[in-house]
mmCIF file of C-alpha atoms and ligand atoms in Angstrom:
data_model
loop_
_atom_site.group_PDB
_atom_site.id
_atom_site.type_symbol
_atom_site.label_atom_id
_atom_site.label_comp_id
_atom_site.label_asym_id
_atom_site.label_seq_id
_atom_site.Cartn_x
_atom_site.Cartn_y
_atom_site.Cartn_z
ATOM 1 C CA MET A 94 70.931 67.968 -70.700
ATOM 2 C CA SER A 95 73.338 65.882 -69.329
ATOM 3 C CA LYS A 96 73.362 62.360 -68.708
ATOM 4 C CA LEU A 97 76.021 60.382 -66.316
ATOM 5 C CA SER A 98 75.591 57.129 -64.521
ATOM 6 C CA LEU A 99 74.391 57.220 -61.035
ATOM 7 C CA ASP A 100 77.135 56.230 -58.922
ATOM 8 C CA ARG A 101 79.558 59.023 -61.251
ATOM 9 C CA ILE A 102 76.405 61.614 -60.237
ATOM 10 C CA LEU A 103 76.921 60.259 -56.321
ATOM 11 C CA GLN A 104 80.164 60.466 -56.294
ATOM 12 C CA SER A 105 80.299 63.862 -57.549
ATOM 13 C CA GLN A 106 78.306 65.317 -55.040
ATOM 14 C CA GLY A 107 80.781 64.360 -52.484
ATOM 15 C CA PHE A 108 78.795 60.961 -50.609
ATOM 16 C CA GLY A 109 82.531 58.857 -50.991
ATOM 17 C CA THR A 110 84.113 57.358 -53.313
ATOM 18 C CA ARG A 111 82.889 55.210 -56.714
ATOM 19 C CA LYS A 112 82.667 51.859 -54.297
ATOM 20 C CA TYR A 113 80.542 53.441 -51.193
ATOM 21 C CA CYS A 114 78.225 55.164 -53.950
ATOM 22 C CA ARG A 115 77.608 51.938 -55.628
ATOM 23 C CA ALA A 116 77.031 50.172 -52.322
ATOM 24 C CA LEU A 117 74.919 53.143 -50.841
ATOM 25 C CA ILE A 118 72.596 51.946 -54.272
ATOM 26 C CA GLU A 119 72.616 48.630 -54.597
ATOM 27 C CA ASP A 120 71.616 48.911 -50.510
ATOM 28 C CA GLY A 121 68.399 50.694 -51.467
ATOM 29 C CA ASP A 122 69.260 53.449 -49.464
ATOM 30 C CA VAL A 123 68.974 56.340 -52.698
ATOM 31 C CA ALA A 124 66.360 57.572 -54.426
ATOM 32 C CA VAL A 125 65.854 59.461 -57.539
ATOM 33 C CA ASN A 126 63.315 62.221 -57.666
ATOM 34 C CA GLY A 127 61.618 60.018 -55.158
ATOM 35 C CA GLU A 128 61.698 56.707 -56.911
ATOM 36 C CA ILE A 129 64.529 53.993 -55.333
ATOM 37 C CA VAL A 130 67.153 53.277 -57.763
ATOM 38 C CA ASP A 131 69.280 50.267 -56.833
ATOM 39 C CA ASN A 132 71.320 49.921 -59.524
ATOM 40 C CA TYR A 133 74.424 51.893 -60.544
ATOM 41 C CA LYS A 134 74.676 51.853 -63.524
ATOM 42 C CA ALA A 135 71.328 53.621 -64.167
ATOM 43 C CA SER A 136 71.733 56.607 -66.636
ATOM 44 C CA ILE A 137 70.118 59.700 -64.983
ATOM 45 C CA GLU A 138 69.758 63.199 -66.418
ATOM 46 C CA THR A 139 71.306 65.664 -63.764
ATOM 47 C CA GLU A 140 68.603 68.264 -64.740
ATOM 48 C CA ASP A 141 66.584 69.355 -61.514
ATOM 49 C CA LEU A 142 67.488 66.045 -60.121
ATOM 50 C CA VAL A 143 67.156 65.312 -56.601
ATOM 51 C CA LEU A 144 68.805 62.970 -54.805
ATOM 52 C CA THR A 145 67.649 61.192 -51.443
ATOM 53 C CA VAL A 146 70.579 59.626 -49.470
ATOM 54 C CA PHE A 147 69.039 57.543 -46.239
ATOM 55 C CA ASP A 148 66.154 59.671 -46.154
ATOM 56 C CA GLU A 149 67.366 63.232 -46.819
ATOM 57 C CA GLU A 150 67.406 65.269 -49.679
ATOM 58 C CA TRP A 151 69.699 66.918 -51.736
ATOM 59 C CA ARG A 152 69.179 68.588 -55.456
ATOM 60 C CA TYR A 153 72.321 67.675 -57.662
ATOM 61 C CA ARG A 154 74.526 70.674 -57.990
ATOM 62 C CA PRO A 155 77.640 70.753 -60.473
ATOM 63 C CA GLN A 156 79.306 73.300 -58.531
ATOM 64 C CA VAL A 157 78.106 74.468 -54.688
ATOM 65 C CA TYR A 158 78.465 77.859 -53.244
ATOM 66 C CA ILE A 159 78.206 78.354 -49.960
ATOM 67 C CA ALA A 160 77.639 80.793 -47.363
ATOM 68 C CA LEU A 161 79.042 80.058 -43.811
ATOM 69 C CA HIS A 162 78.317 82.295 -40.151
ATOM 70 C CA LYS A 163 81.582 81.803 -38.943
ATOM 71 C CA PRO A 164 81.845 81.567 -35.306
ATOM 72 C CA ALA A 165 85.100 81.767 -33.484
ATOM 73 C CA ASN A 166 87.928 79.747 -32.876
ATOM 74 C CA PHE A 167 87.616 78.312 -36.113
ATOM 75 C CA GLU A 168 90.827 78.308 -38.715
ATOM 76 C CA CYS A 169 89.882 78.639 -42.507
ATOM 77 C CA SER A 170 93.361 77.232 -43.475
ATOM 78 C CA ARG A 171 93.123 73.804 -45.150
ATOM 79 C CA LYS A 172 95.508 72.451 -42.234
ATOM 80 C CA PRO A 173 94.193 74.034 -39.039
ATOM 81 C CA SER A 174 96.635 73.619 -36.143
ATOM 82 C CA HIS A 175 95.308 75.552 -33.309
ATOM 83 C CA HIS A 176 91.469 75.467 -33.772
ATOM 84 C CA PRO A 177 89.113 72.872 -35.552
ATOM 85 C CA GLY A 178 88.420 73.956 -39.679
ATOM 86 C CA VAL A 179 85.813 76.217 -40.820
ATOM 87 C CA LEU A 180 84.712 72.469 -42.765
ATOM 88 C CA THR A 181 84.136 70.717 -39.789
ATOM 89 C CA LEU A 182 81.111 73.014 -39.696
ATOM 90 C CA LEU A 183 79.499 71.578 -42.899
ATOM 91 C CA PRO A 184 78.397 68.473 -43.894
ATOM 92 C CA GLU A 185 81.001 65.911 -45.156
ATOM 93 C CA GLN A 186 79.885 65.737 -48.338
ATOM 94 C CA PHE A 187 81.628 68.831 -48.912
ATOM 95 C CA THR A 188 84.785 67.785 -47.812
ATOM 96 C CA TRP A 189 84.745 65.297 -49.909
ATOM 97 C CA ARG A 190 83.921 67.398 -52.931
ATOM 98 C CA GLU A 191 87.155 69.762 -51.367
ATOM 99 C CA VAL A 192 85.292 73.070 -50.699
ATOM 100 C CA GLN A 193 87.066 76.036 -49.631
ATOM 101 C CA PRO A 194 86.768 79.275 -48.364
ATOM 102 C CA VAL A 195 87.405 82.333 -50.586
ATOM 103 C CA GLY A 196 90.018 84.407 -48.678
ATOM 104 C CA ARG A 197 90.216 84.231 -45.151
ATOM 105 C CA LEU A 198 88.749 85.193 -42.078
ATOM 106 C CA ASP A 199 91.326 84.933 -38.556
ATOM 107 C CA HIS A 200 90.107 82.657 -36.040
ATOM 108 C CA ASP A 201 88.941 84.483 -33.902
ATOM 109 C CA THR A 202 86.904 86.866 -36.467
ATOM 110 C CA THR A 203 83.299 86.435 -36.826
ATOM 111 C CA GLY A 204 81.296 86.457 -39.681
ATOM 112 C CA LEU A 205 80.250 85.618 -43.108
ATOM 113 C CA LEU A 206 82.460 83.632 -45.339
ATOM 114 C CA LEU A 207 81.842 82.233 -48.795
ATOM 115 C CA MET A 208 82.768 78.316 -49.624
ATOM 116 C CA SER A 209 83.302 76.529 -52.584
ATOM 117 C CA ASP A 210 84.731 74.005 -54.679
ATOM 118 C CA ASP A 211 84.400 76.313 -57.868
ATOM 119 C CA GLY A 212 87.904 77.254 -58.382
ATOM 120 C CA PRO A 213 87.471 79.746 -60.847
ATOM 121 C CA PHE A 214 85.266 81.415 -58.822
ATOM 122 C CA ILE A 215 87.506 81.357 -55.604
ATOM 123 C CA HIS A 216 90.048 82.856 -57.930
ATOM 124 C CA ALA A 217 88.649 85.455 -59.440
ATOM 125 C CA GLN A 218 86.618 86.351 -55.745
ATOM 126 C CA SER A 219 89.418 86.844 -54.705
ATOM 127 C CA SER A 220 91.665 88.572 -57.376
ATOM 128 C CA PRO A 221 93.130 91.955 -56.182
ATOM 129 C CA LYS A 222 91.521 93.449 -59.045
ATOM 130 C CA ARG A 223 88.210 92.613 -58.054
ATOM 131 C CA HIS A 224 86.878 96.000 -55.826
ATOM 132 C CA VAL A 225 84.033 94.269 -54.043
ATOM 133 C CA PRO A 226 83.794 95.904 -50.515
ATOM 134 C CA LYS A 227 83.634 94.277 -47.432
ATOM 135 C CA VAL A 228 81.866 95.496 -44.470
ATOM 136 C CA TYR A 229 83.505 94.948 -41.006
ATOM 137 C CA GLN A 230 82.675 95.718 -37.642
ATOM 138 C CA ALA A 231 85.487 96.387 -35.280
ATOM 139 C CA THR A 232 85.563 96.336 -31.349
ATOM 140 C CA THR A 233 88.850 98.617 -30.367
ATOM 141 C CA ALA A 234 90.657 98.760 -27.467
ATOM 142 C CA GLU A 235 90.704 102.344 -27.433
ATOM 143 C CA PRO A 236 87.957 104.540 -27.741
ATOM 144 C CA VAL A 237 87.189 105.591 -31.414
ATOM 145 C CA THR A 238 88.039 108.906 -31.990
ATOM 146 C CA GLU A 239 87.491 111.675 -35.458
ATOM 147 C CA ALA A 240 90.926 111.845 -35.857
ATOM 148 C CA LEU A 241 90.831 107.887 -36.126
ATOM 149 C CA VAL A 242 88.506 107.616 -38.737
ATOM 150 C CA ALA A 243 89.837 110.549 -40.491
ATOM 151 C CA GLN A 244 93.419 108.397 -40.453
ATOM 152 C CA LEU A 245 91.684 105.301 -41.836
ATOM 153 C CA LEU A 246 89.815 107.171 -44.856
ATOM 154 C CA GLU A 247 93.129 108.780 -45.339
ATOM 155 C CA GLY A 248 95.263 106.034 -45.853
ATOM 156 C CA VAL A 249 97.441 104.438 -43.427
ATOM 157 C CA GLN A 250 100.843 102.583 -43.979
ATOM 158 C CA LEU A 251 101.724 99.020 -43.207
ATOM 159 C CA HIS A 252 105.237 97.755 -43.288
ATOM 160 C CA ASP A 253 104.932 95.467 -46.468
ATOM 161 C CA GLU A 254 103.059 97.800 -48.205
ATOM 162 C CA PRO A 255 104.239 99.847 -51.365
ATOM 163 C CA ALA A 256 101.244 102.695 -50.807
ATOM 164 C CA PRO A 257 99.196 103.185 -48.168
ATOM 165 C CA LEU A 258 95.773 101.430 -47.661
ATOM 166 C CA ARG A 259 92.377 103.239 -47.142
ATOM 167 C CA ALA A 260 89.164 102.364 -45.854
ATOM 168 C CA VAL A 261 86.283 103.347 -48.436
ATOM 169 C CA SER A 262 84.082 103.885 -45.713
ATOM 170 C CA CYS A 263 84.298 104.275 -41.484
ATOM 171 C CA ILE A 264 81.614 105.223 -39.860
ATOM 172 C CA ARG A 265 81.850 105.592 -35.559
ATOM 173 C CA ARG A 266 79.259 103.490 -34.400
ATOM 174 C CA GLY A 267 79.881 103.567 -30.425
ATOM 175 C CA GLU A 268 82.858 104.453 -28.436
ATOM 176 C CA HIS A 269 84.268 101.537 -29.050
ATOM 177 C CA GLN A 270 82.659 100.562 -32.263
ATOM 178 C CA LEU A 271 83.840 101.071 -35.964
ATOM 179 C CA GLU A 272 82.545 100.295 -38.979
ATOM 180 C CA ILE A 273 84.669 99.764 -41.746
ATOM 181 C CA VAL A 274 84.657 99.109 -45.527
ATOM 182 C CA LEU A 275 87.617 97.796 -47.222
ATOM 183 C CA GLU A 276 88.475 96.627 -50.645
ATOM 184 C CA GLN A 277 91.399 95.316 -50.330
ATOM 185 C CA GLY A 278 91.812 91.228 -48.828
ATOM 186 C CA LYS A 279 95.055 91.791 -47.260
ATOM 187 C CA TYR A 280 96.697 89.604 -44.243
ATOM 188 C CA HIS A 281 95.004 90.782 -41.014
ATOM 189 C CA GLN A 282 94.229 94.262 -43.304
ATOM 190 C CA VAL A 283 91.578 95.469 -40.647
ATOM 191 C CA LYS A 284 93.691 94.414 -37.617
ATOM 192 C CA ARG A 285 96.670 95.592 -38.920
ATOM 193 C CA MET A 286 95.062 99.363 -39.970
ATOM 194 C CA LEU A 287 93.648 100.301 -36.929
ATOM 195 C CA ALA A 288 97.028 99.294 -35.131
ATOM 196 C CA ALA A 289 99.058 101.813 -37.849
ATOM 197 C CA ALA A 290 96.605 104.249 -36.876
ATOM 198 C CA GLY A 291 97.268 103.777 -33.145
ATOM 199 C CA ASN A 292 94.303 101.701 -31.826
ATOM 200 C CA HIS A 293 93.896 97.828 -31.259
ATOM 201 C CA CYS A 294 91.410 95.112 -32.799
ATOM 202 C CA SER A 295 89.936 93.411 -29.506
ATOM 203 C CA ALA A 296 86.835 91.618 -31.719
ATOM 204 C CA LEU A 297 85.859 91.791 -35.259
ATOM 205 C CA HIS A 298 83.248 90.953 -37.466
ATOM 206 C CA ARG A 299 82.104 90.518 -41.105
ATOM 207 C CA SER A 300 78.702 91.453 -41.498
ATOM 208 C CA GLN A 301 79.085 91.972 -45.978
ATOM 209 C CA ILE A 302 80.820 91.367 -49.116
ATOM 210 C CA GLY A 303 78.994 93.579 -51.947
ATOM 211 C CA GLY A 304 75.538 92.993 -51.626
ATOM 212 C CA LEU A 305 75.275 90.471 -50.009
ATOM 213 C CA THR A 306 74.019 90.230 -46.212
ATOM 214 C CA LEU A 307 74.128 87.846 -43.164
ATOM 215 C CA ASP A 308 71.224 89.583 -42.110
ATOM 216 C CA ALA A 309 69.755 88.940 -45.438
ATOM 217 C CA LEU A 310 70.716 85.362 -45.990
ATOM 218 C CA GLY A 311 69.449 85.043 -42.080
ATOM 219 C CA ILE A 312 72.051 82.372 -40.974
ATOM 220 C CA LYS A 313 73.007 81.792 -37.157
ATOM 221 C CA GLU A 314 76.005 81.821 -35.894
ATOM 222 C CA GLY A 315 77.823 78.022 -36.859
ATOM 223 C CA GLY A 316 75.147 78.049 -39.738
ATOM 224 C CA TRP A 317 75.123 77.728 -43.259
ATOM 225 C CA CYS A 318 72.993 78.132 -46.610
ATOM 226 C CA PHE A 319 73.419 77.824 -50.097
ATOM 227 C CA LEU A 320 74.460 80.825 -52.599
ATOM 228 C CA GLU A 321 71.957 80.734 -55.297
ATOM 229 C CA PRO A 322 72.394 83.033 -58.363
ATOM 230 C CA GLU A 323 70.872 85.664 -57.370
ATOM 231 C CA HIS A 324 73.016 85.629 -54.097
ATOM 232 C CA LEU A 325 75.793 85.483 -56.546
ATOM 233 C CA ALA A 326 74.921 88.351 -58.620
ATOM 234 C CA LEU A 327 75.159 90.501 -55.034
ATOM 235 C CA LEU A 328 79.022 89.608 -55.559
ATOM 236 C CA ALA A 329 79.654 91.538 -58.393
ATOM 237 C CA PRO A 330 82.070 94.384 -58.176
ATOM 238 C CA ALA A 331 80.184 97.917 -57.392
HETATM 239 N N1 LIG B 197 90.696 92.048 -41.248
HETATM 240 C C1 LIG B 197 91.118 91.487 -40.435
HETATM 241 O O1 LIG B 197 92.486 91.823 -39.437
HETATM 242 N N2 LIG B 197 91.336 90.129 -39.796
HETATM 243 C C2 LIG B 197 89.975 89.368 -40.599
HETATM 244 O O2 LIG B 197 89.490 88.500 -40.325
HETATM 245 C C3 LIG B 197 89.639 89.901 -41.835
HETATM 246 C C4 LIG B 197 89.803 91.263 -42.404
#
């Protein structure tokens, strides 16, 4: 049980500055569990709270955990330079809440990207000590051979790494298709591993992190959804 003033609640959920949130409330644009409340000082229980702002319902969430199906030509960096940032694919509230990607996908990589405003969660998920498998579908320029698969499983040496990096699993899915599972999250890792093994990655898609799959979430390219505790449980290391 935790009570907060309505203006504070609205601000914490990313609806804008305190001043703007107060104006929204005073204008009658905010309902609390279905009832309009126009006093911004009203003390409101946050548990199971549903806000309606401009006729749209938002469940109160102390922190947000999001899965985005990232399309190509969006950047994960905080200050995107050549393409729009992934935050432009989400409602504006998430920018106000300082939601950030958990790790990065290259601008031309598609697929599952986690995002959150929970700093310790982002930190824990990005830690190299966490061995959460990530599943990628790579399209290769040269045919996928048995030798390539064997090399990726055995380990390839990248320039700036002290030891060879190897795939946890690697399966040929077609003449130019490879499914590769990695536990580390090094910079451009799939592309660099394929290059080090004498091939070239021409397209890359991430379909799964831990036990969480894009298919099960059912989000289309460019779409997103909230992750609930049962989804987060699937991100635990194997
Ligand atoms: N490996 C890459 O090379 N790129 C990505 O975006 C993710 C993994």
